[in-house]
Short mmCIF file of C-alpha atoms and ligand atoms in Angstrom, two decimals:
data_model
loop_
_atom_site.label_atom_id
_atom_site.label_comp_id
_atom_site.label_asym_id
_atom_site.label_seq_id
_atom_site.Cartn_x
_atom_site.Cartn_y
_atom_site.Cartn_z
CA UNK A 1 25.27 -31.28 -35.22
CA UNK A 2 22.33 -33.62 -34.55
CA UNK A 3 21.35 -36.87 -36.74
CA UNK A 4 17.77 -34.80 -37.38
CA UNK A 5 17.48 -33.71 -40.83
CA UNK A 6 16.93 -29.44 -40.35
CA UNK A 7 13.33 -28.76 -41.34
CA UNK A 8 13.39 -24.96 -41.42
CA UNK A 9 15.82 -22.09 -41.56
CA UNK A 10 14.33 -18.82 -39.75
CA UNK A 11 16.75 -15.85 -38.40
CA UNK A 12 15.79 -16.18 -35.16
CA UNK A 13 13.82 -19.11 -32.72
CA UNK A 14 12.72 -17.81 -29.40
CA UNK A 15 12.29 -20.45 -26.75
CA UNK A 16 9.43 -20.37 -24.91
CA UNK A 17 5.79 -18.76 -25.15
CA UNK A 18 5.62 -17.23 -21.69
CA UNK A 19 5.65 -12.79 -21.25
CA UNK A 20 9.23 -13.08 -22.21
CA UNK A 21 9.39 -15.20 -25.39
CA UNK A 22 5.79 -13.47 -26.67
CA UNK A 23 7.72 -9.97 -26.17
CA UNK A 24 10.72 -10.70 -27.84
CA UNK A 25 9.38 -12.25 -30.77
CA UNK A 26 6.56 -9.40 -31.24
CA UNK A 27 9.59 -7.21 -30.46
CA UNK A 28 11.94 -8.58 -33.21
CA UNK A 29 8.91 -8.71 -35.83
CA UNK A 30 8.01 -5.10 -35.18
CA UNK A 31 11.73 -4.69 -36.22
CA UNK A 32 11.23 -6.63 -39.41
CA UNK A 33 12.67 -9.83 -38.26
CA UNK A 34 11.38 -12.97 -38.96
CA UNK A 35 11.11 -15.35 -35.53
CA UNK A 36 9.51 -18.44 -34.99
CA UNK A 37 8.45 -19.20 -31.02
CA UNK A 38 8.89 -22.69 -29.72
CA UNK A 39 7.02 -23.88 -26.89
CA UNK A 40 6.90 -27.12 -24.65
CA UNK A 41 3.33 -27.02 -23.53
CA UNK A 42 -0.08 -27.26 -25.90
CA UNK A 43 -1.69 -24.08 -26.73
CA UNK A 44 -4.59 -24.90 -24.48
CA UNK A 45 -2.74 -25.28 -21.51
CA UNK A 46 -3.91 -23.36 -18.27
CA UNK A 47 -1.26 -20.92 -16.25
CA UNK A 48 -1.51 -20.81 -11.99
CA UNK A 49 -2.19 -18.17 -10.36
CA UNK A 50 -2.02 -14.31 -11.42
CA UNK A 51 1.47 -14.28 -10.62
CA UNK A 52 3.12 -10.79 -12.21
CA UNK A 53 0.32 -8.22 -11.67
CA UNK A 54 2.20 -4.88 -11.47
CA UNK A 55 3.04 -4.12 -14.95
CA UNK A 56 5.49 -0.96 -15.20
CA UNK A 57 5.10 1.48 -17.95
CA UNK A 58 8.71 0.74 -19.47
CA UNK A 59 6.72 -2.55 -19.94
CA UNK A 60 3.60 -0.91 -21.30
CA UNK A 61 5.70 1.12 -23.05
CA UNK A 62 7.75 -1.54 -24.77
CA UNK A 63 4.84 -3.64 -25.72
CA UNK A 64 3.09 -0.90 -27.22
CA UNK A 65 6.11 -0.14 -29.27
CA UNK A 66 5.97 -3.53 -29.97
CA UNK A 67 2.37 -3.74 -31.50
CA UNK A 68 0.67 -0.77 -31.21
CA UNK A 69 -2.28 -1.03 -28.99
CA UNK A 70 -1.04 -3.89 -26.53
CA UNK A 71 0.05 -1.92 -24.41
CA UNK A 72 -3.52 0.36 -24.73
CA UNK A 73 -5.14 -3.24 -23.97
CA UNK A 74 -3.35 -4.17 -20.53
CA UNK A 75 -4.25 -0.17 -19.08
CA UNK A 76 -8.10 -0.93 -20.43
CA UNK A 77 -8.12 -3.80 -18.83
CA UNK A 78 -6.06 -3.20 -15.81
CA UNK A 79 -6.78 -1.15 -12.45
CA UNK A 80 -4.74 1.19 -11.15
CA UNK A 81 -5.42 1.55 -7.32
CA UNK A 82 -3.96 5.44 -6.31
CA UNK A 83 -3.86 5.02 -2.33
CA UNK A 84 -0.54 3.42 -1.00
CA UNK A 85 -1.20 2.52 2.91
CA UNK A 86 0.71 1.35 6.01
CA UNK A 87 -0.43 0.12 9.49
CA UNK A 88 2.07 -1.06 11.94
CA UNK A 89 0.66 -3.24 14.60
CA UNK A 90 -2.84 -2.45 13.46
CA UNK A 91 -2.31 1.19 13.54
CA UNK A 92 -1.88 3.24 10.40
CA UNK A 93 1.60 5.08 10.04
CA UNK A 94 1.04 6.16 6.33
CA UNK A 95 -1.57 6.97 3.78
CA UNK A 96 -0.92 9.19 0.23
CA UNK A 97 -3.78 8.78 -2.65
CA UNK A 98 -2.52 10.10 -6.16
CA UNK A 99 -4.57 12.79 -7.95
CA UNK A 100 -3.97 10.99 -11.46
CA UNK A 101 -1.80 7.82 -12.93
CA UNK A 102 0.84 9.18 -13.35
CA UNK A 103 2.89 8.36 -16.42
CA UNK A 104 3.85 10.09 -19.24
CA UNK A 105 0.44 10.98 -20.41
CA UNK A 106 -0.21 8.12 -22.88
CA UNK A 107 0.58 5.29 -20.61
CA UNK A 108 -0.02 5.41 -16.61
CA UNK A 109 3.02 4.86 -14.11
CA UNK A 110 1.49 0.92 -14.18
CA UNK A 111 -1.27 -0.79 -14.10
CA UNK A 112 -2.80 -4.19 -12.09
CA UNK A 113 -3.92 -7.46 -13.39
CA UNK A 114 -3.55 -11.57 -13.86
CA UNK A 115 -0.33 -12.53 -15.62
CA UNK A 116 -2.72 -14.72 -17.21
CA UNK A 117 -4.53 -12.10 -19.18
CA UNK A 118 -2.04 -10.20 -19.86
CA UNK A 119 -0.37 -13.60 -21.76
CA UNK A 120 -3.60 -13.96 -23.36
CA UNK A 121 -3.18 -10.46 -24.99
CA UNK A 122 0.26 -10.99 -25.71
CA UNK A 123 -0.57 -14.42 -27.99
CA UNK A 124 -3.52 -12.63 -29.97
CA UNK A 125 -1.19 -9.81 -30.85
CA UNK A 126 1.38 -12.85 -31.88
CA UNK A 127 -1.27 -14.56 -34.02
CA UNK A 128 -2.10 -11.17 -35.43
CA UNK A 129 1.20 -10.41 -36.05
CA UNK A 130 1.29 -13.98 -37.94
CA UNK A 131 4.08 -15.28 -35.59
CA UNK A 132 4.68 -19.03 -35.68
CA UNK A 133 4.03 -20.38 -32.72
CA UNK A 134 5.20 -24.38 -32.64
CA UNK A 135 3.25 -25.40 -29.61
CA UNK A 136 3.43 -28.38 -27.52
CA UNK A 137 7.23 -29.48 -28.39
CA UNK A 138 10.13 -28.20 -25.98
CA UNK A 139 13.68 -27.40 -27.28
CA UNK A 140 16.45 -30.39 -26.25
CA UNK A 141 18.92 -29.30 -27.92
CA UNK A 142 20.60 -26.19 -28.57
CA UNK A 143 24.18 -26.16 -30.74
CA UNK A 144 26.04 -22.81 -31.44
CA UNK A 145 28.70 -22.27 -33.60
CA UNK A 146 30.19 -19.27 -35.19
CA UNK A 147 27.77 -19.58 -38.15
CA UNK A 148 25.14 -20.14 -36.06
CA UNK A 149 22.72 -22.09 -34.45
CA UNK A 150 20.96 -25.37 -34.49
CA UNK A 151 17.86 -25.77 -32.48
CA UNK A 152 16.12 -29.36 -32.10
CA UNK A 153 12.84 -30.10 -30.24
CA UNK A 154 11.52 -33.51 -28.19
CA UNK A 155 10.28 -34.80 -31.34
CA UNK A 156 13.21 -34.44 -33.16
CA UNK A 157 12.13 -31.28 -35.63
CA UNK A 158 15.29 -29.27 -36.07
CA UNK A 159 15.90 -25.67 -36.95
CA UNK A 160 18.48 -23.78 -37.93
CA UNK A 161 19.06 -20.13 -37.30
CA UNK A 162 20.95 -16.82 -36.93
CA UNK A 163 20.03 -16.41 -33.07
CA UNK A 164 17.89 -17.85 -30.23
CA UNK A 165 16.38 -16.38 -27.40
CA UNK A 166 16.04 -18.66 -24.81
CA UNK A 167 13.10 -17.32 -22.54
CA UNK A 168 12.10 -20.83 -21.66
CA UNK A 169 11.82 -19.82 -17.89
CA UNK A 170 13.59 -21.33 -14.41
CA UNK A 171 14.38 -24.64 -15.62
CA UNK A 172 15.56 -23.55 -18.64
CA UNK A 173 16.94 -25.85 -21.13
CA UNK A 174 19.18 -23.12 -23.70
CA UNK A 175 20.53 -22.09 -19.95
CA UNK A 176 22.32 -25.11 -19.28
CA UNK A 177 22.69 -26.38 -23.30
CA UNK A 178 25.02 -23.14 -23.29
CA UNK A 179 26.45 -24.24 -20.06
CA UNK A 180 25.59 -21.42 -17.99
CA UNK A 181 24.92 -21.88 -14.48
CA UNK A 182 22.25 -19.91 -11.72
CA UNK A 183 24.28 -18.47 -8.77
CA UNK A 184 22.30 -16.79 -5.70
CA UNK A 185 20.75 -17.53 -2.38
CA UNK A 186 17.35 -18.51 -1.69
CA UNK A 187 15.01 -16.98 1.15
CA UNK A 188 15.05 -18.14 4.28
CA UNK A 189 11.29 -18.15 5.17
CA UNK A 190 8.57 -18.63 3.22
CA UNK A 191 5.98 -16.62 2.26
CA UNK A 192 2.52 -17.53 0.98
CA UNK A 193 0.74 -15.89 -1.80
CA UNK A 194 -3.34 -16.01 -2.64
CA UNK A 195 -5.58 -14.58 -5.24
CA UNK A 196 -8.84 -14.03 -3.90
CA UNK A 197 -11.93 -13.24 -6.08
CA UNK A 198 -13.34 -9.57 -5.61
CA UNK A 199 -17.02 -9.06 -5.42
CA UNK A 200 -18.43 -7.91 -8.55
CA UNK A 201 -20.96 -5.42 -6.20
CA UNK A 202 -19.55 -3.51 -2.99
CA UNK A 203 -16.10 -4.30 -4.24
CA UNK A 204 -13.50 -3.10 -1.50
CA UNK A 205 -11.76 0.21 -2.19
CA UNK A 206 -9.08 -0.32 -4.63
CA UNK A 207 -5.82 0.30 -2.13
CA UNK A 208 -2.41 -1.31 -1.92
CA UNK A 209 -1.91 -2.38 1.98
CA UNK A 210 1.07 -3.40 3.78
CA UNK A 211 0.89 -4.50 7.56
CA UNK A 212 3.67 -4.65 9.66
CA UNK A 213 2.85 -7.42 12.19
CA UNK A 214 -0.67 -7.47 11.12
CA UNK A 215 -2.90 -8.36 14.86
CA UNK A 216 -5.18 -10.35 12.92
CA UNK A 217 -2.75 -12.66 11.43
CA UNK A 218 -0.44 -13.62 14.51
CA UNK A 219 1.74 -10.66 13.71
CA UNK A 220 3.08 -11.91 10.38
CA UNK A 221 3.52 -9.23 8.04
CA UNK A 222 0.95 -9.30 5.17
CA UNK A 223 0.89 -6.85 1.81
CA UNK A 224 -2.70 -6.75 -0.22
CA UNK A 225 -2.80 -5.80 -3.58
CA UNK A 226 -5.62 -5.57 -5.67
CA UNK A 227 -5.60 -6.23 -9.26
CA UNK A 228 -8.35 -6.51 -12.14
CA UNK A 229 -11.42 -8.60 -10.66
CA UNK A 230 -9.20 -9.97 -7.62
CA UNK A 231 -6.54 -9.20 -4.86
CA UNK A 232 -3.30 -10.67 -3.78
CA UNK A 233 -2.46 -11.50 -0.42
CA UNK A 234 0.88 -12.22 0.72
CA UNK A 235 1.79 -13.58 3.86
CA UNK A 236 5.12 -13.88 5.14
CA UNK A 237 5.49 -17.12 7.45
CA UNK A 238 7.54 -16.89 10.78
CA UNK A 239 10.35 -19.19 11.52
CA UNK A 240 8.31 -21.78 13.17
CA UNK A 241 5.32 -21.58 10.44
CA UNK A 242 4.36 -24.81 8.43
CA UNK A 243 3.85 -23.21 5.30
CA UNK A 244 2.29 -26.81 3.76
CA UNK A 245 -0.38 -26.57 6.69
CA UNK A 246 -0.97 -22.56 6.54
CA UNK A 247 -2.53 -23.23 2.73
CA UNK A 248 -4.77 -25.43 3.73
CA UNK A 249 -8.25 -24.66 2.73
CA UNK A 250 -9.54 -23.68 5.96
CA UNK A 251 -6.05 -22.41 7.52
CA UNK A 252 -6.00 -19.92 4.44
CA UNK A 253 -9.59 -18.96 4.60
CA UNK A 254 -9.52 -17.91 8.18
CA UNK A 255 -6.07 -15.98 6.90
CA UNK A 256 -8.33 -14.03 4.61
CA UNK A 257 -10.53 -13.72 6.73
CA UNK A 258 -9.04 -11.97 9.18
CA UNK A 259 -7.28 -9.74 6.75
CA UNK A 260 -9.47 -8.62 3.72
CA UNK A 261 -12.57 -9.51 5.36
CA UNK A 262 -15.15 -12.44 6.35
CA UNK A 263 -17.24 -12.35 3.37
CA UNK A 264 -13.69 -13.76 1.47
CA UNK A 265 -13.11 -16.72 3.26
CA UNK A 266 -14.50 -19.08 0.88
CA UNK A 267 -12.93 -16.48 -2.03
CA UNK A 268 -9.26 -18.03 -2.55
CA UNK A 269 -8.94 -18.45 -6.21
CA UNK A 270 -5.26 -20.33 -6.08
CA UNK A 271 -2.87 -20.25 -3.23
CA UNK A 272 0.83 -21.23 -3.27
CA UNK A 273 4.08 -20.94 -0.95
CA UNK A 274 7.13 -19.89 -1.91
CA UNK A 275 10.83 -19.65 -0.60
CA UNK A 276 12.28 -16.93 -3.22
CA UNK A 277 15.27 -17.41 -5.19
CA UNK A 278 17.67 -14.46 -5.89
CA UNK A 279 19.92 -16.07 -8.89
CA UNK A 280 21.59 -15.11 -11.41
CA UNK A 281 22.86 -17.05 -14.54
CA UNK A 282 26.75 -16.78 -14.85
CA UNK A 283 26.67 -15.47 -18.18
CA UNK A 284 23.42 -14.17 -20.22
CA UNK A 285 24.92 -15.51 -23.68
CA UNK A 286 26.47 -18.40 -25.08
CA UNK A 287 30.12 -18.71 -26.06
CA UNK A 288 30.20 -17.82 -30.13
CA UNK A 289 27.46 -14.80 -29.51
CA UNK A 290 24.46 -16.46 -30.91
CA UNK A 291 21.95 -17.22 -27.70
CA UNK A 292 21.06 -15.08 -25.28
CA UNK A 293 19.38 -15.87 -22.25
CA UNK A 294 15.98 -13.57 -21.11
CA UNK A 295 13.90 -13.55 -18.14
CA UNK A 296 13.82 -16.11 -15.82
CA UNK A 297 15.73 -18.24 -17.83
CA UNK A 298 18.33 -15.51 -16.98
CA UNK A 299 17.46 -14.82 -13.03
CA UNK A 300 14.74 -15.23 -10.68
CA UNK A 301 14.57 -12.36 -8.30
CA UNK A 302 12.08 -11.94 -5.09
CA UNK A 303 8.73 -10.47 -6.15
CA UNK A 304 9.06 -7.13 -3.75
CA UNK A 305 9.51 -4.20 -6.35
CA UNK A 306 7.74 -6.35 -9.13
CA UNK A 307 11.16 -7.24 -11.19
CA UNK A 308 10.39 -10.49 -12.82
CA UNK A 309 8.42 -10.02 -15.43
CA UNK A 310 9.01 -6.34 -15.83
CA UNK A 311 13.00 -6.86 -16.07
CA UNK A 312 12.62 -9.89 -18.30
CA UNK A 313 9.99 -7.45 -20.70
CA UNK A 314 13.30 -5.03 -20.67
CA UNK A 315 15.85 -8.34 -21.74
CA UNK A 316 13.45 -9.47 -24.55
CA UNK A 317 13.26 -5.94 -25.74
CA UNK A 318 17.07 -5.55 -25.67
CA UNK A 319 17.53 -8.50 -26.97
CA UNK A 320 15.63 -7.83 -30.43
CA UNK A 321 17.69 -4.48 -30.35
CA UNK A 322 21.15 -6.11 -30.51
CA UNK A 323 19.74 -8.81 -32.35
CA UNK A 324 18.55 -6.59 -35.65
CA UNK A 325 21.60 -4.69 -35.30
CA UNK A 326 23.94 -7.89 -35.50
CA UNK A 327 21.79 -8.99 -38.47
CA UNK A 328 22.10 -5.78 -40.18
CA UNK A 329 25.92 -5.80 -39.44
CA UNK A 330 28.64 -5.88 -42.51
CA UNK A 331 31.36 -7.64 -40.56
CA UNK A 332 31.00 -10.53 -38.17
CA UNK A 333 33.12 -8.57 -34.97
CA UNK A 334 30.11 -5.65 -35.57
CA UNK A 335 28.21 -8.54 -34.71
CA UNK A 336 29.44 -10.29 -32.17
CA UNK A 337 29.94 -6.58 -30.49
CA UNK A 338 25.99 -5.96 -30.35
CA UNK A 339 25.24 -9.61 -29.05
CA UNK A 340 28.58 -9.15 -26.25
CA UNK A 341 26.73 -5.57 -25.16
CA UNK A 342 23.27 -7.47 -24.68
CA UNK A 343 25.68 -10.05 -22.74
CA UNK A 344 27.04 -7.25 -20.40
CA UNK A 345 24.37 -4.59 -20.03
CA UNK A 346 21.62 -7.40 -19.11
CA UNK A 347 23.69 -9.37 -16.92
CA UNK A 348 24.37 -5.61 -14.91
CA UNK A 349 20.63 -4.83 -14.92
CA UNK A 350 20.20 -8.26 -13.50
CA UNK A 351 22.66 -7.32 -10.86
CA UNK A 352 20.79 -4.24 -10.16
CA UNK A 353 17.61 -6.10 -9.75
CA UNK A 354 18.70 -8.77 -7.37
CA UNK A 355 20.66 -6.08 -4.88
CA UNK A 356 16.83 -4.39 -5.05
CA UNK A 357 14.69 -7.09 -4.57
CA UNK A 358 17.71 -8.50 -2.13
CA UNK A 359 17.47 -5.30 -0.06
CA UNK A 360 13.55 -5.57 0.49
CA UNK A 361 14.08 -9.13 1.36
CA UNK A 362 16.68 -8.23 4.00
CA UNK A 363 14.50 -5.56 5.10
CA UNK A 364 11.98 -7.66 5.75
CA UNK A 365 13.41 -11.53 7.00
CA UNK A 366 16.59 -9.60 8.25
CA UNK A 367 17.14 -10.02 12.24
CA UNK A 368 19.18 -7.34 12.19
CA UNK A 369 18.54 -5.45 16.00
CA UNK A 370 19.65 -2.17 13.96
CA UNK A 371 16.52 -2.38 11.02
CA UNK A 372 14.15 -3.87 13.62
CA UNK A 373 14.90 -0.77 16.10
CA UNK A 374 14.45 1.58 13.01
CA UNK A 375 11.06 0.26 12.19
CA UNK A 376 9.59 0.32 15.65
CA UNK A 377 10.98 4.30 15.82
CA UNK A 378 9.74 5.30 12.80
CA UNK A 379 6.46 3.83 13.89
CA UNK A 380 6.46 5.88 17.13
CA UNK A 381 7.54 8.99 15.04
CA UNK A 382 5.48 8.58 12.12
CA UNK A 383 2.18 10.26 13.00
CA UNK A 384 4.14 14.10 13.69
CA UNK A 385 6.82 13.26 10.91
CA UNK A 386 5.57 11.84 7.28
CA UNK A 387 8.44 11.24 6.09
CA UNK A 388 8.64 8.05 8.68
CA UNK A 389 5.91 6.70 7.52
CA UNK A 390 7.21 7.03 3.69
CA UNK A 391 9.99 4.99 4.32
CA UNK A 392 7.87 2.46 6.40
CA UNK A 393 5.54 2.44 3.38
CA UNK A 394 8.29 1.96 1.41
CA UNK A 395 11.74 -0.10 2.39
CA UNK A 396 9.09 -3.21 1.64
CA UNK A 397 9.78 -3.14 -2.12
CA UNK A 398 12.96 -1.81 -2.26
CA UNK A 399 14.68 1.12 -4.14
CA UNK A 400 12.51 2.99 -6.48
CA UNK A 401 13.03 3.03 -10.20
CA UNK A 402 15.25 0.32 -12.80
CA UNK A 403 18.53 -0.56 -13.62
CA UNK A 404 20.79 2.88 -14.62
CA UNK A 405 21.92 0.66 -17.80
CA UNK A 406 18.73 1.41 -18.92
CA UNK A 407 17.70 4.60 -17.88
CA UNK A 408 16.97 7.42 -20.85
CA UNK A 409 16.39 4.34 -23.01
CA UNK A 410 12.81 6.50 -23.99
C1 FAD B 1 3.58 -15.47 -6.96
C2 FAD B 1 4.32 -14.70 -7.99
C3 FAD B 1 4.10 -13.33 -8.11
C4 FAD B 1 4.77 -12.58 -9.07
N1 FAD B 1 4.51 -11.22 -9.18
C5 FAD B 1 5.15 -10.50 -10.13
C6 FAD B 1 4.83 -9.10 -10.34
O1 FAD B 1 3.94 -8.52 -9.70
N2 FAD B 1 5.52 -8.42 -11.32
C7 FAD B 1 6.50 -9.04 -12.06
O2 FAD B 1 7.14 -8.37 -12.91
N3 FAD B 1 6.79 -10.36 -11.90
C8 FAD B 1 6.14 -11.10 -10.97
N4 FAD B 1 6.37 -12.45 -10.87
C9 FAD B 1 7.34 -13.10 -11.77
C10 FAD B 1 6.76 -13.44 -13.13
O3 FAD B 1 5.63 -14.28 -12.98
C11 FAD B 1 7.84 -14.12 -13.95
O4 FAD B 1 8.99 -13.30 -13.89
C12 FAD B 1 7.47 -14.32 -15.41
O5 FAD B 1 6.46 -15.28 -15.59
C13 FAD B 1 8.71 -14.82 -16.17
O6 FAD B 1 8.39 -14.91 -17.52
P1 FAD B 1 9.27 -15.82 -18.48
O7 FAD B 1 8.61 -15.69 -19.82
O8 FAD B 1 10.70 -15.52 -18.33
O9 FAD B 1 9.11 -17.30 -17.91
P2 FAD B 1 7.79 -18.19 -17.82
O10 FAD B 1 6.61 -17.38 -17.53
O11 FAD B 1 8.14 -19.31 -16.91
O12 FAD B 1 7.64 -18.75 -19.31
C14 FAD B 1 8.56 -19.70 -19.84
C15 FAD B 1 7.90 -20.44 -20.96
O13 FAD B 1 8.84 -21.36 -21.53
C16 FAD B 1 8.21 -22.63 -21.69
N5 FAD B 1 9.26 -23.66 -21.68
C17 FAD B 1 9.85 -24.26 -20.62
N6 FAD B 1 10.80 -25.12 -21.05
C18 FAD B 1 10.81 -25.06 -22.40
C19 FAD B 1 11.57 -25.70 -23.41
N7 FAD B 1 12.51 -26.60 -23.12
N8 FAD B 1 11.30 -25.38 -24.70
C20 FAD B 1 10.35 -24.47 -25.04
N9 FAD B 1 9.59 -23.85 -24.10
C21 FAD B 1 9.83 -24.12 -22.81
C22 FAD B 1 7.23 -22.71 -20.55
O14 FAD B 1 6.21 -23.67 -20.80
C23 FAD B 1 6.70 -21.27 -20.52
O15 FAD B 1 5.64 -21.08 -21.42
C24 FAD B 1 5.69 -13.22 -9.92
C25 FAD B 1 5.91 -14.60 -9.81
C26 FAD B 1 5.23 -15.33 -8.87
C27 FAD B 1 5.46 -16.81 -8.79
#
């Protein structure tokens, strides 16, 4: 153990106040365990971008379980756009608007908005849930043992407790204090990713678009996705693209331009580029059973099929499961067997997620002759035969539906 003296003894410390530590904490207190969240940056600080927008309702689900009426909060203040469209070369090949939302009749199939709201949400239902929150003071150190384990921050405050959750993200620190290591690949082009700020009056019809060598934008592919008060534009680069000089202020703005519309070319919120990761840590728990890695401090998967913050909602969730159970266990094996199972059935689902997100990818950087010849037939085809056009519409986010591990877990 450290030379700090241990301050305070708690059953559990989650690392990290992102969508993944806020969940598992207000997860673990819903189950009558007492967690304390530690976090590196100040409470004021300000999140980029809107990042995770589509929320799935195993997520809405989960958090309403979680504290009853979050979930509520995200749909009220969400959209939910109910036309999916395709154009290929300018030309649509698919179009299918939904009669309702879907879901199971409390919560819709999903619904759109910033990351950053729904975080905001997430911490009042923490501070009304009386969750300590120790802002401003990232975890260094992180020492398991068969008893258990001892946590200690920058400034030297120590803890001691029964589990941790590390959720502190990519970089993660409890990752590589428990020695585990990301494996994957990493895109090979880049794509570039905008929020733009919807008009308030004669806002554009609320539709999810995906172009296949969009006319307007030099035949890149671009996706547009509108969430609560904005849309997201993606734009995948070509090989020869300079990514650095495409999000320029006026290189981006003519990109909107010519894809939403003129009136947003001065509308570009926050724009970033990105070459995705598709990693995986080499184990999701530590050694003696005592930390267990969630979210991206677990894996970092492509964006197509929305599985970041969704799957890492499903870890934290699982991870208060096995957690009360090895708390409420008479023998220490019982125990350990609950934390091994989150170890297993969360590194499988993570699996799952990268082949899917892995497969859209492919499907849409591959140079594959065979997928290329595909897309330009079912573009030909897809006007007499729908079907076609629902699998243009759709290869771009990969298979439908979660992880089988947790499948039938409502
Ligand atoms: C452009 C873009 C679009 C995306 N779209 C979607 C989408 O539509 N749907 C979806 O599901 N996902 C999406 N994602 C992914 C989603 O944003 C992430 O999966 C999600 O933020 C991960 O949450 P997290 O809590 O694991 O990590 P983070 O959000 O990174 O939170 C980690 C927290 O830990 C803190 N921290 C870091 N180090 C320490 C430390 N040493 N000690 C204590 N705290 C620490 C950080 O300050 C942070 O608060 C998108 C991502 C991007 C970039």
């Amino acid at each position: 153990m450290s030379g700090s003296d241990v301050q305070a003894d708690v059953p559990v410390v989650v690392a990290g106040a992102g969508p993944v530590g806020m969940t598992a904490a207000l997860a673990l207190h819903a189950r009558g365990v007492d967690v304390t969240i530690i976090e590196a940056e100040p409470e004021d600080r300000e999140r980029p971008g809107s990042r995770a927008i589509y929320v799935h309702k195993d997520t809405l689900r989960t958090l309403e379980d979680s504290s009853p009426g979050l979930g509520h909060r995200l749909v009220d203040n969400g959209i939910i756009w109910s036309t999916r469209r395709t154009l290929f070369r300018g030309t649509e090949v698919f179009e299918r608007t939904y009669p309702d939302a879907g879901g199971d009749g409390d919560l819709p199939h999903f619904t759109s908005l910033p990351q950053v709201w729904t975080e905001e949400y997430m911490l009042d239902a923490v501070e009304d849930a009386g969750i300590d929150v120790h802002w401003d003071d990232g975890v260094e150190i992180v020492e398991s043992s068969e008893d258990g384990v001892y946590v200690e921050t920058e400034s030297g405050e120590g803890w001691q407790a029964e589990y941790v959750v590390g959720a502190d993200g990519a970089g993660s620190t409890v990752r590589k204090e428990i020695g585990a290591q990301f494996d994957g690949t990493e895109s090979a082009n880049s794509f570039i990713i905008a929020d733009i700020a919807e008009f308030e009056e004669d806002p554009l019809k609320q539709e999810r678009i995906f172009h296949y060598d969009h006319p307007n934008a030099d035949g890149r592919n671009v996706l547009l996705v509108p969430f609560q008060g904005g849309w997201r534009v993606d734009i995948q680069c070509k090989e020869s693209d300079d990514p650095e000089y495409l999000c320029q202020d006026d290189q981006i703005g003519e990109l909107v331009a010519n894809t939403l519309g003129e009136r947003y070319r001065d509308r570009v919120d926050w724009v970033s580029q990105y070459k995705f990761k598709q990693v995986i840590a080499d184990r999701m728990i530590d050694e003696h059973n005592r930390v267990l890695l969630a979210g991206e401090a677990g894996h970092l998967f492509a964006p197509f099929g929305a599985r970041g913050m969704n799957s890492g909602v499903a870890d934290a969730d699982e991870a208060a499961t096995r957690i009360t159970a090895a708390l409420n266990a008479r023998f220490e094996k019982t125990a350990d067997a609950e934390i091994k199972y989150y170890g297993v059935q969360r590194l499988k689902a993570a699996q799952y997620n990268r082949r899917a997100a892995g497969q859209a990818l492919e499907y849409l950087q591959g140079d594959s002759p065979v997928t290329k010849t595909k897309k330009l037939l079912a573009s030909k085809v897809a006007p007499y035969y729908e079907p076609a056009g629902e699998w243009l519409d759709d290869a771009p986010y990969g298979p439908h539906g979660g992880p089988p591990v947790t499948i039938g877990q409502y």
